[in-house]
Amino acid sequence: MKFVCKFVFLFFAVLTLCSWAQGQSAIVMGRLNTGFPRNLTKMFETECKHSYTAKLDDGLTLEVKSDTNSRDFAKKVLEKLKPVISLTGQMLKREAPLKIVIYVAKFDRLPESYQVTAPTGADFVYPIVNDRSEEIDLSCVRVTKHCETIYTNIPHELTHRINDGLFLEGATWISEGFAEYVSSEVGHTFSPPQSIKRQMETLPEISLNYNPIRANLLSWTYSPATFNAESVLYYGASHQLLREILTKAKKRGKPDAFKTLLAAIRRQNRSLSSNDIVTLIRNEVGIDVGKLGRLDERRKLEIFEQAKDLYLRERRSNKGPKYSALATFAYLDLALTDDFLSFLLEEVFNKNNNSLFQHLSVKALTSRLELNDFNRLASSTTLGSSHLKKFRTFGAFKTYLKACCEN
Ligand SMILES: [Zn+2]
C-alpha cells in the first residue's frame, strides 16, 4: 500500500472508474483517493441548476447539468460528448433506452474521495469538476484531465453500465476488457492523444505477457484495498486479451467478432463467471483464452527498443512521464547494457522520483544486476563510486533495494 498515493496521482483515472462500477451499483460514480468517499449527490444537484440536453440515436439521452459558473464549459462538454456517447452506444448495442447525466460544476475544494449517485430517472452519472488546477481547454489536441474524462473515462464507465449484469464478480478480466476496449476505440476515433496516454499507462501487450499477471488474470478481482503499483497492468492485460480474442476470431472468419461475442454473452440470459466466458469463447470461436498473449521475441525486442528510445528522449528533455519506459524495463526481461543499468541506478537514487518510479527502477535493476555488474559499475562509473561503493558488498546493496522499494 506504500505506493497508493503516488499511484493514484498517476493513474487517477483508472482508479476512479473502477471503484464502484462493478456489482455494487453502476450508477454511483466519483473519485476514490484516500479515506471513505463522502456522498456529494445533494451538493451537485443543488448547484447544477442549468440543464442542456441532447437526444441521440438508439434511445440515448444525454443531459449535462451545470452550475452557474460553468455554463459555457458545460455546453462544450455536451457537444464533445455527443459523438462519444453515440459511438459507445452503437458499439454495445442494447435494448432499453438510456439516460445519461453529467454534472459540470466548479468546486475549488472537494474531499479526496467522494461519490455522486445518479438522479431519479437517470441510468448513468458522471461528475466533471472544473477546479482551479485543471485547464478547461477542450480542443483535446494534447492530453488534459477533462479530455481524458470525455474520451476515455466516460466511455469506459458507460460500457460497464451498459454491460451491467452480464458478468459475475470474478469475471473482472472480461468486464474490464470490454470497458478498456471500447474506451480505446472511442478515444482513438475522436482524440488519439488521450487513448495513447492510456495505452502507455496500462501497457496492454507487456502486461498480458508478464507471467505473474498471466497466472492470475482469469481470476483477478478488483479491490481498492489491494490496489498497488501492478494493479493497473491487469487493466492493460484484460484489454489485450480481449483484443487478441477478437483478432484471432476475425482470422477464423468472424469479421464482426466483437458483436458476435457480445451477442453470445447476452444470449445466456444470466451473469457469467470467468470460467463460463472461457468456455463460451472456446465453443463460439474455437479459441483457447489461456494460450493468448505471449509476445514473440521479435515483438518483445521491438517494444523494448522503443522503450529505450523513449527513455533516452525523456532523459534528454528532462521531462516526460518516464513511467512506460521504466515499466517496460521492469516487466520485460531483456538484457540491458551498462549505460542503461547505470541510468537505472540513477533513477533509484533520484530524489525527484516518486515512489512508483523508484519501485519500477528497482524492479528493473534487481532482475538484471549480478555481482559482476555491481563490481563493474561500482568501479567504472561516477555514480557507482558515489553510491555503490557505500554498500561495500553486492549483498548489502540488494538488501538495501529490497528494503527501500522493491514492493
Ligand atoms: Zn472498469
Coordinates of C-alpha atoms and ligand atoms in Angstrom, one line a residue:
M1 CA 0.0 0.0 0.0
K2 CA 3.0 2.2 0.2
F3 CA 2.6 3.3 -3.3
V4 CA -1.0 4.0 -3.4
C5 CA -1.0 7.8 -3.1
K6 CA 1.5 8.4 -5.8
F7 CA -0.1 5.8 -7.8
V8 CA -3.5 7.3 -7.5
F9 CA -1.9 10.5 -8.8
L10 CA -0.5 8.9 -11.9
F11 CA -3.4 6.6 -12.6
F12 CA -6.1 8.6 -11.1
A13 CA -8.5 7.9 -13.9
V14 CA -8.2 4.2 -13.8
L15 CA -8.7 4.0 -10.1
T16 CA -11.7 6.4 -10.3
L17 CA -13.5 4.5 -12.8
C18 CA -13.3 1.0 -11.5
S19 CA -14.1 1.8 -7.9
W20 CA -17.8 1.4 -7.9
A21 CA -18.5 0.3 -11.3
Q22 CA -19.0 -3.4 -10.8
G23 CA -21.7 -5.1 -8.9
Q24 CA -22.5 -2.6 -6.2
S25 CA -24.1 0.0 -8.5
A26 CA -23.1 1.2 -11.9
I27 CA -24.9 4.5 -11.2
V28 CA -22.6 5.7 -8.5
M29 CA -19.5 7.5 -9.7
G30 CA -16.9 9.6 -8.1
R31 CA -13.3 9.8 -7.0
L32 CA -11.5 7.4 -4.8
N33 CA -8.3 8.6 -3.3
T34 CA -7.7 8.3 0.4
G35 CA -10.4 7.9 3.1
F36 CA -14.0 6.8 2.8
P37 CA -15.9 8.5 0.0
R38 CA -18.3 11.3 1.0
N39 CA -21.6 11.4 -0.7
L40 CA -21.9 14.7 -2.6
T41 CA -25.0 14.0 -4.6
K42 CA -27.0 16.7 -2.9
M43 CA -24.3 19.3 -3.4
F44 CA -24.0 18.6 -7.1
E45 CA -27.8 18.5 -7.5
T46 CA -28.3 21.8 -5.7
E47 CA -25.5 23.7 -7.5
C48 CA -26.3 22.3 -11.0
K49 CA -29.5 24.1 -11.9
H50 CA -28.8 24.7 -15.6
S51 CA -29.6 21.9 -18.0
Y52 CA -28.5 21.1 -21.6
T53 CA -30.0 18.1 -23.2
A54 CA -29.3 16.2 -26.5
K55 CA -31.4 13.3 -27.8
L56 CA -29.1 10.8 -29.6
D57 CA -29.8 7.7 -31.7
D58 CA -31.0 4.4 -30.3
G59 CA -32.9 5.9 -27.3
L60 CA -29.9 7.5 -25.7
T61 CA -30.4 10.8 -23.9
L62 CA -27.6 13.0 -22.7
E63 CA -28.2 15.7 -20.1
V64 CA -25.4 18.0 -18.9
K65 CA -26.3 19.8 -15.7
S66 CA -24.2 22.8 -14.9
D67 CA -23.7 25.3 -12.1
T68 CA -24.0 29.0 -12.9
N69 CA -20.2 29.4 -13.3
S70 CA -19.7 26.6 -15.7
R71 CA -22.5 27.1 -18.3
D72 CA -20.2 27.7 -21.3
F73 CA -17.9 24.9 -20.3
A74 CA -20.9 22.6 -19.9
K75 CA -22.2 23.4 -23.4
K76 CA -18.8 22.5 -24.9
V77 CA -18.8 19.3 -22.8
L78 CA -22.2 18.4 -24.3
E79 CA -21.0 18.9 -27.9
K80 CA -17.9 16.9 -27.3
L81 CA -19.8 14.1 -25.6
K82 CA -22.5 13.6 -28.2
P83 CA -20.4 11.6 -30.7
V84 CA -18.6 9.8 -27.8
I85 CA -21.9 8.6 -26.3
S86 CA -23.3 7.7 -29.7
L87 CA -20.4 5.6 -30.7
T88 CA -20.2 3.8 -27.3
G89 CA -23.9 3.1 -27.6
Q90 CA -23.5 1.8 -31.2
M91 CA -20.7 -0.5 -30.3
L92 CA -22.5 -2.0 -27.4
K93 CA -26.0 -2.3 -29.0
R94 CA -28.5 -2.6 -26.2
E95 CA -32.3 -2.9 -26.0
A96 CA -33.5 -0.4 -23.4
P97 CA -33.3 3.5 -23.6
L98 CA -30.6 5.0 -21.5
K99 CA -30.5 8.4 -19.8
I100 CA -27.0 9.8 -19.0
V101 CA -26.5 12.7 -16.7
I102 CA -23.2 14.6 -16.5
Y103 CA -22.7 17.2 -13.8
V104 CA -20.3 20.0 -14.6
A105 CA -19.5 22.2 -11.6
K106 CA -16.8 24.5 -10.3
F107 CA -15.7 23.5 -6.8
D108 CA -12.4 24.7 -5.5
R109 CA -12.1 22.2 -2.8
L110 CA -13.5 18.7 -2.8
P111 CA -12.8 15.8 -0.4
E112 CA -10.1 13.4 -1.6
S113 CA -12.7 10.7 -2.0
Y114 CA -16.3 11.4 -2.9
Q115 CA -19.2 9.8 -4.8
V116 CA -22.3 11.0 -6.6
T117 CA -25.5 9.0 -7.2
A118 CA -27.5 9.3 -10.4
P119 CA -30.6 11.4 -10.0
T120 CA -34.0 9.8 -10.3
G121 CA -34.7 8.6 -13.8
A122 CA -31.1 8.6 -14.9
D123 CA -29.2 5.4 -15.7
F124 CA -25.7 6.8 -15.6
V125 CA -24.0 9.7 -13.9
Y126 CA -20.5 11.3 -14.1
P127 CA -19.3 14.4 -12.3
I128 CA -16.9 16.7 -14.1
V129 CA -15.3 19.1 -11.6
N130 CA -13.9 22.2 -13.0
D131 CA -11.5 23.2 -10.3
R132 CA -8.6 25.7 -10.5
S133 CA -5.9 23.1 -11.0
E134 CA -7.4 21.9 -14.3
E135 CA -7.3 23.6 -17.7
I136 CA -10.6 23.9 -19.4
D137 CA -9.1 23.7 -22.9
L138 CA -11.3 21.3 -24.7
S139 CA -9.5 21.3 -28.0
C140 CA -8.0 18.0 -26.9
V141 CA -5.1 18.1 -29.3
R142 CA -3.0 17.2 -26.3
V143 CA -3.7 15.3 -23.1
T144 CA -5.7 17.1 -20.4
K145 CA -7.7 15.7 -17.5
H146 CA -11.0 16.9 -18.9
C147 CA -10.2 15.4 -22.4
E148 CA -9.3 12.1 -20.8
T149 CA -12.6 12.1 -18.9
I150 CA -14.6 12.8 -22.0
Y151 CA -12.8 10.5 -24.4
T152 CA -11.6 7.6 -22.3
N153 CA -13.1 7.5 -18.8
I154 CA -16.7 8.1 -19.6
P155 CA -16.8 5.5 -22.5
H156 CA -15.1 3.1 -20.1
E157 CA -17.7 3.6 -17.3
L158 CA -20.6 3.7 -19.7
T159 CA -19.5 0.3 -21.0
H160 CA -19.7 -1.1 -17.5
R161 CA -23.2 0.5 -17.2
I162 CA -24.5 -0.9 -20.5
N163 CA -22.9 -4.4 -19.8
D164 CA -24.3 -4.3 -16.2
G165 CA -25.5 -7.8 -15.1
L166 CA -23.6 -9.7 -17.8
F167 CA -20.7 -10.9 -15.6
L168 CA -20.2 -12.2 -12.1
E169 CA -17.7 -10.5 -9.8
G170 CA -14.9 -12.9 -10.6
A171 CA -15.1 -12.2 -14.3
T172 CA -13.3 -8.9 -14.0
W173 CA -11.0 -9.5 -16.9
I174 CA -13.8 -9.7 -19.4
S175 CA -15.7 -6.8 -17.8
E176 CA -12.6 -4.6 -17.8
G177 CA -11.6 -5.9 -21.1
F178 CA -14.8 -4.7 -22.8
A179 CA -14.6 -1.3 -20.9
E180 CA -11.0 -0.7 -21.9
Y181 CA -11.5 -1.9 -25.5
V182 CA -14.5 0.4 -26.1
S183 CA -12.7 3.3 -24.4
S184 CA -9.7 2.7 -26.5
E185 CA -11.7 2.5 -29.8
V186 CA -13.8 5.6 -28.9
G187 CA -10.7 7.6 -27.7
H188 CA -8.8 6.6 -30.8
T189 CA -11.6 7.7 -33.1
F190 CA -12.1 11.2 -31.6
S191 CA -8.9 12.1 -29.7
P192 CA -6.0 9.8 -30.2
P193 CA -3.7 11.5 -27.7
Q194 CA -6.0 10.6 -24.8
S195 CA -6.2 7.0 -26.0
I196 CA -2.4 6.7 -26.5
K197 CA -1.8 8.0 -23.0
R198 CA -4.0 5.3 -21.5
Q199 CA -2.1 2.7 -23.5
M200 CA 1.1 4.0 -22.1
E201 CA -0.2 3.7 -18.6
T202 CA -1.8 0.3 -18.9
L203 CA 0.8 -1.3 -21.3
P204 CA -1.5 -3.9 -22.8
E205 CA 0.9 -6.1 -24.6
I206 CA 3.6 -6.1 -21.9
S207 CA 1.0 -6.7 -19.2
L208 CA -0.5 -9.8 -20.8
N209 CA 2.9 -11.2 -21.5
Y210 CA 4.1 -10.8 -17.9
N211 CA 3.9 -14.1 -16.1
P212 CA 2.5 -13.1 -12.6
I213 CA -0.3 -11.3 -14.4
R214 CA -1.0 -14.2 -16.8
A215 CA -1.2 -16.6 -13.9
N216 CA -3.9 -14.5 -12.1
L217 CA -5.7 -12.7 -14.8
L218 CA -8.7 -15.0 -15.2
S219 CA -9.4 -15.0 -11.5
W220 CA -8.5 -11.4 -10.9
T221 CA -10.9 -9.3 -8.8
Y222 CA -10.7 -5.6 -8.3
S223 CA -10.3 -4.3 -4.7
P224 CA -9.3 -0.8 -3.6
A225 CA -7.7 -2.3 -0.5
T226 CA -5.2 -4.3 -2.5
F227 CA -4.7 -1.7 -5.3
N228 CA -0.9 -1.4 -5.9
A229 CA 1.7 -0.5 -8.5
E230 CA 0.9 -3.5 -10.6
S231 CA -2.9 -3.4 -10.5
V232 CA -3.1 -1.1 -13.5
L233 CA -1.4 -3.8 -15.5
Y234 CA -4.4 -6.0 -15.1
Y235 CA -6.5 -3.4 -17.0
G236 CA -3.9 -3.5 -19.8
A237 CA -3.8 -7.3 -19.8
S238 CA -7.6 -7.6 -19.9
H239 CA -7.8 -5.2 -22.8
Q240 CA -5.1 -7.0 -24.7
L241 CA -6.7 -10.4 -24.0
L242 CA -10.0 -9.3 -25.5
R243 CA -8.2 -7.7 -28.4
E244 CA -6.3 -10.9 -29.2
I245 CA -9.5 -12.9 -28.9
L246 CA -11.2 -10.6 -31.5
T247 CA -8.2 -10.6 -33.8
K248 CA -8.0 -14.4 -33.8
A249 CA -11.7 -14.8 -34.3
K250 CA -11.5 -12.5 -37.3
K251 CA -8.8 -14.6 -38.8
R252 CA -11.1 -17.6 -38.3
G253 CA -13.8 -16.0 -40.4
K254 CA -15.8 -13.9 -37.8
P255 CA -15.4 -10.4 -39.2
D256 CA -17.6 -8.8 -36.5
A257 CA -16.2 -10.8 -33.6
F258 CA -16.9 -8.0 -31.1
K259 CA -20.7 -8.0 -31.8
T260 CA -20.8 -11.9 -32.1
L261 CA -19.1 -12.3 -28.8
L262 CA -21.3 -9.8 -27.0
A263 CA -24.4 -11.2 -28.5
A264 CA -23.4 -14.7 -27.4
I265 CA -22.8 -13.5 -23.9
R266 CA -26.2 -11.7 -23.8
R267 CA -28.0 -14.8 -25.1
Q268 CA -27.1 -16.7 -22.0
N269 CA -29.5 -14.5 -20.1
R270 CA -27.6 -14.8 -16.8
S271 CA -24.5 -13.4 -15.2
L272 CA -21.4 -15.3 -16.3
S273 CA -18.4 -16.4 -14.4
S274 CA -14.9 -16.2 -15.7
N275 CA -15.0 -20.0 -16.5
D276 CA -18.3 -19.6 -18.3
I277 CA -16.7 -16.9 -20.5
V278 CA -13.7 -19.0 -21.2
T279 CA -15.9 -22.0 -22.2
L280 CA -18.2 -19.7 -24.3
I281 CA -15.2 -18.3 -26.2
R282 CA -13.9 -21.8 -26.8
N283 CA -17.3 -23.0 -28.1
E284 CA -18.3 -19.9 -30.1
V285 CA -15.0 -19.1 -31.8
G286 CA -12.8 -22.1 -31.0
I287 CA -10.2 -20.1 -29.1
D288 CA -8.2 -21.2 -26.0
V289 CA -8.0 -18.0 -24.0
G290 CA -5.2 -19.2 -21.7
K291 CA -2.8 -19.5 -24.7
L292 CA -3.1 -16.0 -25.9
G293 CA -0.9 -13.0 -25.2
R294 CA 2.7 -14.3 -25.2
L295 CA 4.9 -11.9 -27.1
D296 CA 7.2 -13.4 -29.6
E297 CA 10.9 -12.5 -29.5
R298 CA 10.7 -10.1 -32.4
R299 CA 7.8 -8.1 -30.9
K300 CA 9.4 -8.1 -27.5
L301 CA 12.6 -6.7 -28.9
E302 CA 10.6 -4.1 -30.9
I303 CA 8.8 -2.9 -27.8
F304 CA 12.0 -2.9 -25.8
E305 CA 13.9 -0.8 -28.3
Q306 CA 11.0 1.7 -28.5
A307 CA 11.1 2.0 -24.7
K308 CA 14.9 2.6 -24.7
D309 CA 14.5 5.4 -27.3
L310 CA 11.6 6.9 -25.3
Y311 CA 13.7 6.7 -22.1
L312 CA 16.6 8.5 -23.8
R313 CA 14.4 11.2 -25.2
E314 CA 12.7 11.8 -21.9
R315 CA 16.1 11.8 -20.2
R316 CA 17.5 14.4 -22.6
S317 CA 14.5 16.7 -22.3
N318 CA 14.4 16.1 -18.6
K319 CA 10.6 15.7 -18.7
G320 CA 8.0 13.2 -19.7
P321 CA 6.2 10.6 -17.7
K322 CA 9.1 8.1 -17.7
Y323 CA 6.6 5.6 -16.5
S324 CA 6.1 3.5 -19.6
A325 CA 9.8 3.2 -20.3
L326 CA 10.7 2.2 -16.7
A327 CA 7.7 -0.2 -16.6
T328 CA 8.9 -1.8 -19.9
F329 CA 12.3 -2.4 -18.4
A330 CA 10.7 -3.7 -15.2
Y331 CA 8.2 -6.1 -16.8
L332 CA 10.1 -7.3 -19.9
D333 CA 13.1 -9.5 -19.2
L334 CA 15.5 -8.5 -22.0
A335 CA 19.1 -7.6 -21.2
L336 CA 20.3 -4.0 -20.7
T337 CA 23.7 -2.7 -21.4
D338 CA 25.9 -1.0 -18.7
D339 CA 24.8 2.5 -19.7
F340 CA 21.1 1.6 -19.1
L341 CA 22.0 -0.2 -15.9
S342 CA 23.7 3.0 -14.6
F343 CA 20.7 5.1 -15.7
L344 CA 18.5 2.8 -13.6
L345 CA 20.9 3.3 -10.7
E346 CA 20.5 7.0 -11.1
E347 CA 16.7 6.6 -11.1
V348 CA 16.8 4.6 -7.9
F349 CA 18.8 7.3 -6.1
N350 CA 17.0 10.2 -7.8
K351 CA 15.3 12.1 -5.0
N352 CA 12.8 13.7 -7.5
N353 CA 11.4 10.4 -8.5
N354 CA 8.1 9.4 -6.8
S355 CA 7.9 6.0 -5.2
L356 CA 6.3 4.4 -8.2
F357 CA 9.2 5.4 -10.5
Q358 CA 11.6 4.3 -7.8
H359 CA 9.8 1.0 -7.4
L360 CA 10.0 0.4 -11.2
S361 CA 13.6 1.3 -11.4
V362 CA 14.4 -1.1 -8.5
K363 CA 12.4 -3.9 -10.1
A364 CA 14.2 -3.4 -13.4
L365 CA 17.6 -3.3 -11.8
T366 CA 17.2 -6.2 -9.3
S367 CA 16.1 -8.5 -12.1
R368 CA 19.3 -7.8 -14.0
L369 CA 22.1 -6.8 -11.7
E370 CA 24.6 -9.5 -11.0
L371 CA 27.7 -9.5 -8.8
N372 CA 29.9 -8.8 -11.9
D373 CA 27.7 -5.8 -13.0
F374 CA 27.8 -4.4 -9.5
N375 CA 31.6 -4.6 -9.3
R376 CA 32.0 -3.2 -12.8
L377 CA 29.5 -0.3 -12.2
A378 CA 31.0 0.5 -8.8
S379 CA 34.4 0.9 -10.2
S380 CA 33.8 2.3 -13.6
T381 CA 31.0 4.9 -13.2
T382 CA 30.9 8.2 -11.3
L383 CA 27.5 7.2 -9.9
G384 CA 28.9 3.8 -8.9
S385 CA 31.7 5.3 -6.9
S386 CA 29.4 7.8 -5.2
H387 CA 26.6 5.3 -4.4
L388 CA 27.5 1.7 -4.9
K389 CA 30.8 1.9 -3.1
K390 CA 29.0 2.9 0.1
F391 CA 27.4 -0.6 0.2
R392 CA 30.8 -2.4 0.1
T393 CA 29.2 -5.7 -0.9
F394 CA 26.6 -6.7 -3.5
G395 CA 24.6 -8.4 -0.8
A396 CA 24.3 -5.2 1.2
F397 CA 23.2 -3.3 -1.9
K398 CA 20.5 -5.9 -2.7
T399 CA 19.2 -5.8 0.9
Y400 CA 19.0 -2.0 0.7
L401 CA 17.0 -2.2 -2.6
K402 CA 14.6 -4.8 -1.1
A403 CA 14.0 -2.7 2.0
C404 CA 13.7 0.6 0.2
C405 CA 11.3 0.0 -2.6
E406 CA 11.0 -3.4 -4.2
N407 CA 7.4 -3.9 -3.2
Ligands
ZN1 ZN -13.6 -0.5 -15.2

